[in-house]
Amino acid sequence: MYWTGRRLARGRRDGRLVQDLPALRSVMPALMRTRLEGTIYYAQHLDVEHLMDWLDRINGGRPEAERIRFFHVFLTAFARLYRVRPELNRFVSGGRTYEHHDITFSFTVKQALTDEAQEVQSSIVFSGTETVDEVRGIVERELGRARNSDDSASDHLVATLGRLPAPVLAGVARVVWALDGVNLLPRFLQEAIPVYASAYLVNLGSLGAEAPFHHLYQHGTTSVFCAVGTIRPQPVVDDSGEITVRRRVDVVYTVDERVTDGFYLVRSSEVLQQMMDDPQALLRRPPEGPEQV
């Protein structure tokens, strides 16, 4: 149940109940009651050789502020992946499986690249039909807002909670998660807490670092944590058995296995690679209507 502002309604505000689950999938939340118990890790070595050449061509003559970066392409493809592979957009709450109504990615943004710089939480809603130029504009506006503005709603919430005595804070947390467990968490809290999202992403490539194997957050609705590393030349054995050097980036996924099976996850990573191999298609909107692959 959730409060609409006028009355209690069945289900959750942020997702629809999935009722056509296979038998094994429907009992997994009872066998693995927490997100941590259902966590799996998967590292993808994403080949970006063709993509980087394409970026050199497409950015030729563009002003610096309008250039398409690798992360813009990745986000565009990742949002489209969630559109065509909707099981990725599921989460378990109260022992039941739901599917998000929208595609929301959360990020942590450093206001400056220094140890002392403040971190600001940010969330962006996608439809999965955006072009890469549209995503570039959305991301740059959000990064500019996060880096130049005061704290977000999430940061205001954290600052307020941080001033509470430890026992009071622990009690507030128990109440919040209890409300979420019965689908009565207020909308403003869901919107302020960044772990209520389809996925949490971190781009370590912007720091020249490798992607870590990150944990999932026990609470919230985020079933996927995606860490993107640095693009580096790596030795690869080609189809003829020869060793060649190609530019690749490691993308590490931490996933709640209860929402879908391993085959679906591996197939989804292959679909993502196909999208990155055809970046020209990301300049155009996909066909209207539901699409699954």
mmCIF file of C-alpha atoms in Angstrom:
data_model
loop_
_atom_site.group_PDB
_atom_site.id
_atom_site.type_symbol
_atom_site.label_atom_id
_atom_site.label_comp_id
_atom_site.label_asym_id
_atom_site.label_seq_id
_atom_site.Cartn_x
_atom_site.Cartn_y
_atom_site.Cartn_z
ATOM 1 C CA MET A 1 0.000 0.000 0.000
ATOM 2 C CA TYR A 2 1.100 3.620 -0.512
ATOM 3 C CA TRP A 3 -0.379 7.032 0.152
ATOM 4 C CA THR A 4 -1.464 8.866 -3.008
ATOM 5 C CA GLY A 5 -2.155 12.119 -1.172
ATOM 6 C CA ARG A 6 -5.841 11.328 -0.845
ATOM 7 C CA ARG A 7 -6.067 7.636 -0.053
ATOM 8 C CA LEU A 8 -4.170 4.392 0.331
ATOM 9 C CA ALA A 9 -3.606 2.498 -2.931
ATOM 10 C CA ARG A 10 -2.465 -1.071 -3.492
ATOM 11 C CA GLY A 11 1.105 -1.828 -4.557
ATOM 12 C CA ARG A 12 4.049 0.574 -4.630
ATOM 13 C CA ARG A 13 4.310 4.121 -5.905
ATOM 14 C CA ASP A 14 7.608 3.444 -7.678
ATOM 15 C CA GLY A 15 6.919 0.066 -9.309
ATOM 16 C CA ARG A 16 4.389 -2.476 -10.485
ATOM 17 C CA LEU A 17 4.121 -5.916 -8.945
ATOM 18 C CA VAL A 18 5.460 -8.640 -11.280
ATOM 19 C CA GLN A 19 2.916 -11.451 -11.173
ATOM 20 C CA ASP A 20 4.073 -13.776 -13.968
ATOM 21 C CA LEU A 21 7.342 -14.935 -12.391
ATOM 22 C CA PRO A 22 8.606 -18.503 -12.905
ATOM 23 C CA ALA A 23 8.123 -20.672 -9.830
ATOM 24 C CA LEU A 24 11.793 -20.680 -8.785
ATOM 25 C CA ARG A 25 12.090 -16.921 -9.234
ATOM 26 C CA SER A 26 8.999 -16.337 -7.095
ATOM 27 C CA VAL A 27 10.412 -18.261 -4.109
ATOM 28 C CA MET A 28 13.964 -16.856 -4.238
ATOM 29 C CA PRO A 29 13.139 -13.824 -2.027
ATOM 30 C CA ALA A 30 12.050 -16.300 0.651
ATOM 31 C CA LEU A 31 15.228 -18.369 0.262
ATOM 32 C CA MET A 32 17.495 -15.295 0.186
ATOM 33 C CA ARG A 33 15.743 -12.679 2.295
ATOM 34 C CA THR A 34 18.281 -9.868 1.929
ATOM 35 C CA ARG A 35 19.872 -8.171 -1.044
ATOM 36 C CA LEU A 36 23.300 -9.002 0.312
ATOM 37 C CA GLU A 37 22.532 -12.731 0.297
ATOM 38 C CA GLY A 38 21.525 -12.507 -3.375
ATOM 39 C CA THR A 39 24.535 -10.461 -4.527
ATOM 40 C CA ILE A 40 26.599 -11.589 -7.491
ATOM 41 C CA TYR A 41 29.494 -9.829 -9.232
ATOM 42 C CA TYR A 42 30.113 -9.748 -12.957
ATOM 43 C CA ALA A 43 33.008 -8.050 -14.770
ATOM 44 C CA GLN A 44 32.586 -7.149 -18.434
ATOM 45 C CA HIS A 45 35.577 -6.258 -20.627
ATOM 46 C CA LEU A 46 33.851 -3.814 -22.951
ATOM 47 C CA ASP A 47 35.596 -3.418 -26.323
ATOM 48 C CA VAL A 48 35.588 0.272 -27.321
ATOM 49 C CA GLU A 49 38.147 0.302 -30.153
ATOM 50 C CA HIS A 50 35.573 1.155 -32.830
ATOM 51 C CA LEU A 51 33.733 3.524 -30.486
ATOM 52 C CA MET A 52 36.839 5.601 -29.722
ATOM 53 C CA ASP A 53 37.582 5.987 -33.445
ATOM 54 C CA TRP A 54 33.955 7.029 -33.966
ATOM 55 C CA LEU A 55 34.217 9.620 -31.185
ATOM 56 C CA ASP A 56 37.294 11.126 -32.855
ATOM 57 C CA ARG A 57 35.327 11.504 -36.100
ATOM 58 C CA ILE A 58 32.052 12.739 -34.601
ATOM 59 C CA ASN A 59 33.771 15.323 -32.408
ATOM 60 C CA GLY A 60 35.795 16.777 -35.280
ATOM 61 C CA GLY A 61 34.950 20.467 -35.483
ATOM 62 C CA ARG A 62 32.697 20.432 -32.421
ATOM 63 C CA PRO A 63 33.288 23.022 -29.699
ATOM 64 C CA GLU A 64 34.810 21.557 -26.551
ATOM 65 C CA ALA A 65 31.582 22.092 -24.587
ATOM 66 C CA GLU A 66 29.548 20.125 -27.129
ATOM 67 C CA ARG A 67 31.830 17.121 -27.536
ATOM 68 C CA ILE A 68 30.425 13.667 -26.922
ATOM 69 C CA ARG A 69 32.386 11.750 -24.304
ATOM 70 C CA PHE A 70 32.603 8.021 -23.736
ATOM 71 C CA PHE A 71 30.393 8.220 -20.655
ATOM 72 C CA HIS A 72 27.645 9.977 -22.639
ATOM 73 C CA VAL A 73 27.625 7.057 -25.066
ATOM 74 C CA PHE A 74 27.700 4.528 -22.256
ATOM 75 C CA LEU A 75 24.765 6.161 -20.471
ATOM 76 C CA THR A 76 22.728 6.327 -23.670
ATOM 77 C CA ALA A 77 23.328 2.649 -24.357
ATOM 78 C CA PHE A 78 22.769 1.678 -20.717
ATOM 79 C CA ALA A 79 19.392 3.438 -20.606
ATOM 80 C CA ARG A 80 18.379 1.756 -23.869
ATOM 81 C CA LEU A 81 19.509 -1.564 -22.423
ATOM 82 C CA TYR A 82 17.112 -1.104 -19.517
ATOM 83 C CA ARG A 83 14.333 -0.320 -21.978
ATOM 84 C CA VAL A 84 14.830 -3.471 -24.072
ATOM 85 C CA ARG A 85 15.860 -5.724 -21.156
ATOM 86 C CA PRO A 86 13.240 -4.773 -18.539
ATOM 87 C CA GLU A 87 14.095 -7.503 -16.024
ATOM 88 C CA LEU A 88 17.182 -5.442 -15.164
ATOM 89 C CA ASN A 89 14.805 -2.783 -13.871
ATOM 90 C CA ARG A 90 13.297 -4.983 -11.160
ATOM 91 C CA PHE A 91 13.725 -4.992 -7.397
ATOM 92 C CA VAL A 92 12.595 -7.040 -4.420
ATOM 93 C CA SER A 93 10.717 -5.418 -1.554
ATOM 94 C CA GLY A 94 8.811 -7.145 1.232
ATOM 95 C CA GLY A 95 9.482 -10.525 -0.365
ATOM 96 C CA ARG A 96 7.828 -9.491 -3.631
ATOM 97 C CA THR A 97 9.303 -8.591 -7.010
ATOM 98 C CA TYR A 98 8.466 -5.242 -8.600
ATOM 99 C CA GLU A 99 9.465 -3.489 -11.806
ATOM 100 C CA HIS A 100 10.302 0.231 -11.772
ATOM 101 C CA HIS A 101 7.885 2.542 -13.573
ATOM 102 C CA ASP A 102 10.804 4.527 -14.993
ATOM 103 C CA ILE A 103 14.564 4.257 -15.587
ATOM 104 C CA THR A 104 16.475 6.213 -12.964
ATOM 105 C CA PHE A 105 20.250 6.235 -12.526
ATOM 106 C CA SER A 106 21.886 7.686 -9.407
ATOM 107 C CA PHE A 107 25.412 9.112 -9.213
ATOM 108 C CA THR A 108 27.806 10.695 -6.769
ATOM 109 C CA VAL A 109 29.303 13.912 -8.143
ATOM 110 C CA LYS A 110 32.483 15.483 -6.775
ATOM 111 C CA GLN A 111 32.209 19.290 -6.814
ATOM 112 C CA ALA A 112 35.959 19.396 -7.532
ATOM 113 C CA LEU A 113 38.724 16.834 -7.996
ATOM 114 C CA THR A 114 40.267 17.324 -4.556
ATOM 115 C CA ASP A 115 40.214 15.279 -1.359
ATOM 116 C CA GLU A 116 38.363 18.053 0.454
ATOM 117 C CA ALA A 117 35.690 18.660 -2.199
ATOM 118 C CA GLN A 118 32.126 17.877 -1.220
ATOM 119 C CA GLU A 119 30.238 14.979 -2.796
ATOM 120 C CA VAL A 120 26.737 15.689 -4.104
ATOM 121 C CA GLN A 121 24.131 13.014 -4.822
ATOM 122 C CA SER A 122 22.348 13.193 -8.158
ATOM 123 C CA SER A 123 19.648 11.153 -9.940
ATOM 124 C CA ILE A 124 18.559 11.335 -13.587
ATOM 125 C CA VAL A 125 15.416 9.828 -15.091
ATOM 126 C CA PHE A 126 15.698 8.376 -18.612
ATOM 127 C CA SER A 127 13.135 7.001 -21.029
ATOM 128 C CA GLY A 128 15.612 4.766 -22.865
ATOM 129 C CA THR A 129 14.803 6.533 -26.141
ATOM 130 C CA GLU A 130 17.182 9.508 -25.792
ATOM 131 C CA THR A 131 19.839 10.163 -28.411
ATOM 132 C CA VAL A 132 23.442 10.516 -27.329
ATOM 133 C CA ASP A 133 23.301 14.274 -27.951
ATOM 134 C CA GLU A 134 20.245 14.541 -25.718
ATOM 135 C CA VAL A 135 21.977 12.530 -22.991
ATOM 136 C CA ARG A 136 25.055 14.757 -23.284
ATOM 137 C CA GLY A 137 22.898 17.808 -22.660
ATOM 138 C CA ILE A 138 21.028 16.181 -19.760
ATOM 139 C CA VAL A 139 24.239 15.012 -18.079
ATOM 140 C CA GLU A 140 26.109 18.287 -18.501
ATOM 141 C CA ARG A 141 23.199 20.285 -17.082
ATOM 142 C CA GLU A 142 22.905 17.945 -14.107
ATOM 143 C CA LEU A 143 26.656 17.947 -13.450
ATOM 144 C CA GLY A 144 26.696 21.728 -13.661
ATOM 145 C CA ARG A 145 23.822 21.950 -11.209
ATOM 146 C CA ALA A 146 25.440 19.486 -8.824
ATOM 147 C CA ARG A 147 28.843 21.180 -8.911
ATOM 148 C CA ASN A 148 27.673 24.778 -8.734
ATOM 149 C CA SER A 149 24.556 24.665 -6.575
ATOM 150 C CA ASP A 150 23.940 24.149 -2.906
ATOM 151 C CA ASP A 151 23.201 20.722 -1.501
ATOM 152 C CA SER A 152 20.593 18.531 -3.165
ATOM 153 C CA ALA A 153 17.537 17.203 -1.330
ATOM 154 C CA SER A 154 19.551 14.086 -0.557
ATOM 155 C CA ASP A 155 22.402 16.110 0.933
ATOM 156 C CA HIS A 156 20.005 18.256 2.981
ATOM 157 C CA LEU A 157 18.473 15.067 4.351
ATOM 158 C CA VAL A 158 21.873 13.609 5.255
ATOM 159 C CA ALA A 159 22.952 16.869 6.905
ATOM 160 C CA THR A 160 19.770 16.963 8.974
ATOM 161 C CA LEU A 161 20.091 13.343 10.048
ATOM 162 C CA GLY A 162 23.773 13.821 10.823
ATOM 163 C CA ARG A 163 22.902 16.360 13.516
ATOM 164 C CA LEU A 164 20.771 13.846 15.412
ATOM 165 C CA PRO A 165 22.158 11.936 18.416
ATOM 166 C CA ALA A 166 23.211 8.400 17.433
ATOM 167 C CA PRO A 167 20.365 6.597 19.270
ATOM 168 C CA VAL A 168 17.774 8.907 17.715
ATOM 169 C CA LEU A 169 19.304 8.454 14.263
ATOM 170 C CA ALA A 170 19.180 4.669 14.654
ATOM 171 C CA GLY A 171 15.517 4.897 15.638
ATOM 172 C CA VAL A 172 14.683 7.141 12.667
ATOM 173 C CA ALA A 173 16.420 4.696 10.320
ATOM 174 C CA ARG A 174 14.407 1.778 11.711
ATOM 175 C CA VAL A 175 11.164 3.707 11.202
ATOM 176 C CA VAL A 176 12.118 4.673 7.614
ATOM 177 C CA TRP A 177 12.969 1.111 6.597
ATOM 178 C CA ALA A 178 9.898 -0.252 8.365
ATOM 179 C CA LEU A 179 7.703 2.162 6.392
ATOM 180 C CA ASP A 180 9.421 1.079 3.199
ATOM 181 C CA GLY A 181 8.845 -2.562 4.067
ATOM 182 C CA VAL A 182 5.084 -1.984 4.015
ATOM 183 C CA ASN A 183 5.256 0.414 1.024
ATOM 184 C CA LEU A 184 4.344 3.506 3.070
ATOM 185 C CA LEU A 185 7.563 5.504 2.682
ATOM 186 C CA PRO A 186 6.666 9.132 1.805
ATOM 187 C CA ARG A 187 7.446 10.310 -1.713
ATOM 188 C CA PHE A 188 9.823 13.063 -0.570
ATOM 189 C CA LEU A 189 12.012 10.484 1.173
ATOM 190 C CA GLN A 190 12.068 8.190 -1.862
ATOM 191 C CA GLU A 191 13.100 11.122 -4.048
ATOM 192 C CA ALA A 192 15.753 12.299 -1.573
ATOM 193 C CA ILE A 193 17.416 8.921 -0.974
ATOM 194 C CA PRO A 194 19.553 7.988 -4.022
ATOM 195 C CA VAL A 195 19.285 4.219 -3.505
ATOM 196 C CA TYR A 196 15.696 4.388 -4.756
ATOM 197 C CA ALA A 197 16.722 4.032 -8.393
ATOM 198 C CA SER A 198 17.107 1.507 -11.206
ATOM 199 C CA ALA A 199 20.886 1.486 -10.862
ATOM 200 C CA TYR A 200 23.688 3.326 -9.100
ATOM 201 C CA LEU A 201 26.589 4.239 -11.399
ATOM 202 C CA VAL A 202 30.092 5.418 -10.671
ATOM 203 C CA ASN A 203 32.514 6.532 -13.388
ATOM 204 C CA LEU A 204 36.025 5.869 -12.096
ATOM 205 C CA GLY A 205 37.394 6.449 -15.585
ATOM 206 C CA SER A 206 37.113 10.197 -14.995
ATOM 207 C CA LEU A 207 39.670 9.726 -12.202
ATOM 208 C CA GLY A 208 41.929 7.380 -14.173
ATOM 209 C CA ALA A 209 41.043 4.540 -11.796
ATOM 210 C CA GLU A 210 39.895 0.970 -12.270
ATOM 211 C CA ALA A 211 36.350 -0.220 -11.563
ATOM 212 C CA PRO A 212 35.879 -1.726 -8.075
ATOM 213 C CA PHE A 213 33.689 -4.630 -7.033
ATOM 214 C CA HIS A 214 31.206 -2.537 -5.090
ATOM 215 C CA HIS A 215 28.570 -3.633 -2.593
ATOM 216 C CA LEU A 216 24.824 -3.275 -3.053
ATOM 217 C CA TYR A 217 22.833 -1.203 -0.596
ATOM 218 C CA GLN A 218 20.637 -3.337 1.614
ATOM 219 C CA HIS A 219 17.781 -0.840 1.602
ATOM 220 C CA GLY A 220 16.160 1.025 -1.263
ATOM 221 C CA THR A 221 15.274 -0.381 -4.682
ATOM 222 C CA THR A 222 18.621 -0.373 -6.490
ATOM 223 C CA SER A 223 19.328 -3.910 -7.706
ATOM 224 C CA VAL A 224 22.378 -3.018 -9.834
ATOM 225 C CA PHE A 225 25.580 -1.137 -8.986
ATOM 226 C CA CYS A 226 27.619 -0.385 -12.112
ATOM 227 C CA ALA A 227 31.245 0.749 -11.846
ATOM 228 C CA VAL A 228 33.010 1.954 -15.008
ATOM 229 C CA GLY A 229 36.796 1.955 -15.137
ATOM 230 C CA THR A 230 39.452 3.557 -17.328
ATOM 231 C CA ILE A 231 39.827 2.928 -21.055
ATOM 232 C CA ARG A 232 43.185 1.232 -21.638
ATOM 233 C CA PRO A 233 44.923 -0.647 -24.479
ATOM 234 C CA GLN A 234 44.796 -4.349 -23.670
ATOM 235 C CA PRO A 235 46.169 -7.443 -25.445
ATOM 236 C CA VAL A 236 43.404 -9.492 -27.060
ATOM 237 C CA VAL A 237 43.506 -12.771 -28.994
ATOM 238 C CA ASP A 238 41.576 -12.228 -32.252
ATOM 239 C CA ASP A 239 39.566 -14.770 -34.251
ATOM 240 C CA SER A 240 42.684 -15.920 -36.122
ATOM 241 C CA GLY A 241 44.569 -16.632 -32.899
ATOM 242 C CA GLU A 242 46.832 -13.606 -33.211
ATOM 243 C CA ILE A 243 47.485 -11.275 -30.299
ATOM 244 C CA THR A 244 46.406 -7.717 -31.027
ATOM 245 C CA VAL A 245 45.991 -4.591 -28.925
ATOM 246 C CA ARG A 246 42.530 -3.073 -28.557
ATOM 247 C CA ARG A 247 41.124 -0.361 -26.347
ATOM 248 C CA ARG A 248 38.842 -1.823 -23.673
ATOM 249 C CA VAL A 249 37.196 -0.700 -20.463
ATOM 250 C CA ASP A 250 36.281 -2.862 -17.503
ATOM 251 C CA VAL A 251 32.690 -2.469 -16.324
ATOM 252 C CA VAL A 252 31.885 -4.257 -13.070
ATOM 253 C CA TYR A 253 28.284 -5.041 -12.121
ATOM 254 C CA THR A 254 27.045 -5.921 -8.665
ATOM 255 C CA VAL A 255 23.570 -7.419 -9.059
ATOM 256 C CA ASP A 256 20.785 -8.748 -6.855
ATOM 257 C CA GLU A 257 20.389 -12.194 -8.420
ATOM 258 C CA ARG A 258 16.841 -12.495 -7.104
ATOM 259 C CA VAL A 259 15.494 -10.131 -9.788
ATOM 260 C CA THR A 260 16.610 -12.187 -12.811
ATOM 261 C CA ASP A 261 18.769 -15.155 -13.795
ATOM 262 C CA GLY A 262 22.408 -15.341 -14.852
ATOM 263 C CA PHE A 263 21.622 -16.099 -18.497
ATOM 264 C CA TYR A 264 19.566 -12.895 -18.743
ATOM 265 C CA LEU A 265 22.420 -10.892 -17.227
ATOM 266 C CA VAL A 266 25.056 -12.304 -19.563
ATOM 267 C CA ARG A 267 22.810 -11.797 -22.586
ATOM 268 C CA SER A 268 22.209 -8.205 -21.463
ATOM 269 C CA SER A 269 25.947 -7.531 -21.377
ATOM 270 C CA GLU A 270 26.196 -8.858 -24.950
ATOM 271 C CA VAL A 271 23.395 -6.510 -26.044
ATOM 272 C CA LEU A 272 25.262 -3.603 -24.434
ATOM 273 C CA GLN A 273 28.418 -4.521 -26.372
ATOM 274 C CA GLN A 274 26.403 -4.589 -29.602
ATOM 275 C CA MET A 275 25.103 -1.097 -28.894
ATOM 276 C CA MET A 276 28.611 0.202 -28.219
ATOM 277 C CA ASP A 277 29.764 -1.388 -31.488
ATOM 278 C CA ASP A 278 27.141 0.632 -33.386
ATOM 279 C CA PRO A 279 27.323 4.130 -31.846
ATOM 280 C CA GLN A 280 25.888 5.713 -34.997
ATOM 281 C CA ALA A 281 22.512 4.204 -34.065
ATOM 282 C CA LEU A 282 22.648 6.118 -30.772
ATOM 283 C CA LEU A 283 22.388 9.380 -32.720
ATOM 284 C CA ARG A 284 18.817 8.401 -33.628
ATOM 285 C CA ARG A 285 15.815 7.666 -31.455
ATOM 286 C CA PRO A 286 14.763 3.991 -31.437
ATOM 287 C CA PRO A 287 11.356 3.017 -32.857
ATOM 288 C CA GLU A 288 8.365 3.896 -30.712
ATOM 289 C CA GLY A 289 6.534 1.230 -28.745
ATOM 290 C CA PRO A 290 7.697 -1.632 -26.521
ATOM 291 C CA GLU A 291 10.833 -3.419 -27.627
ATOM 292 C CA GLN A 292 12.599 -6.366 -26.025
ATOM 293 C CA VAL A 293 15.621 -8.348 -27.163
#
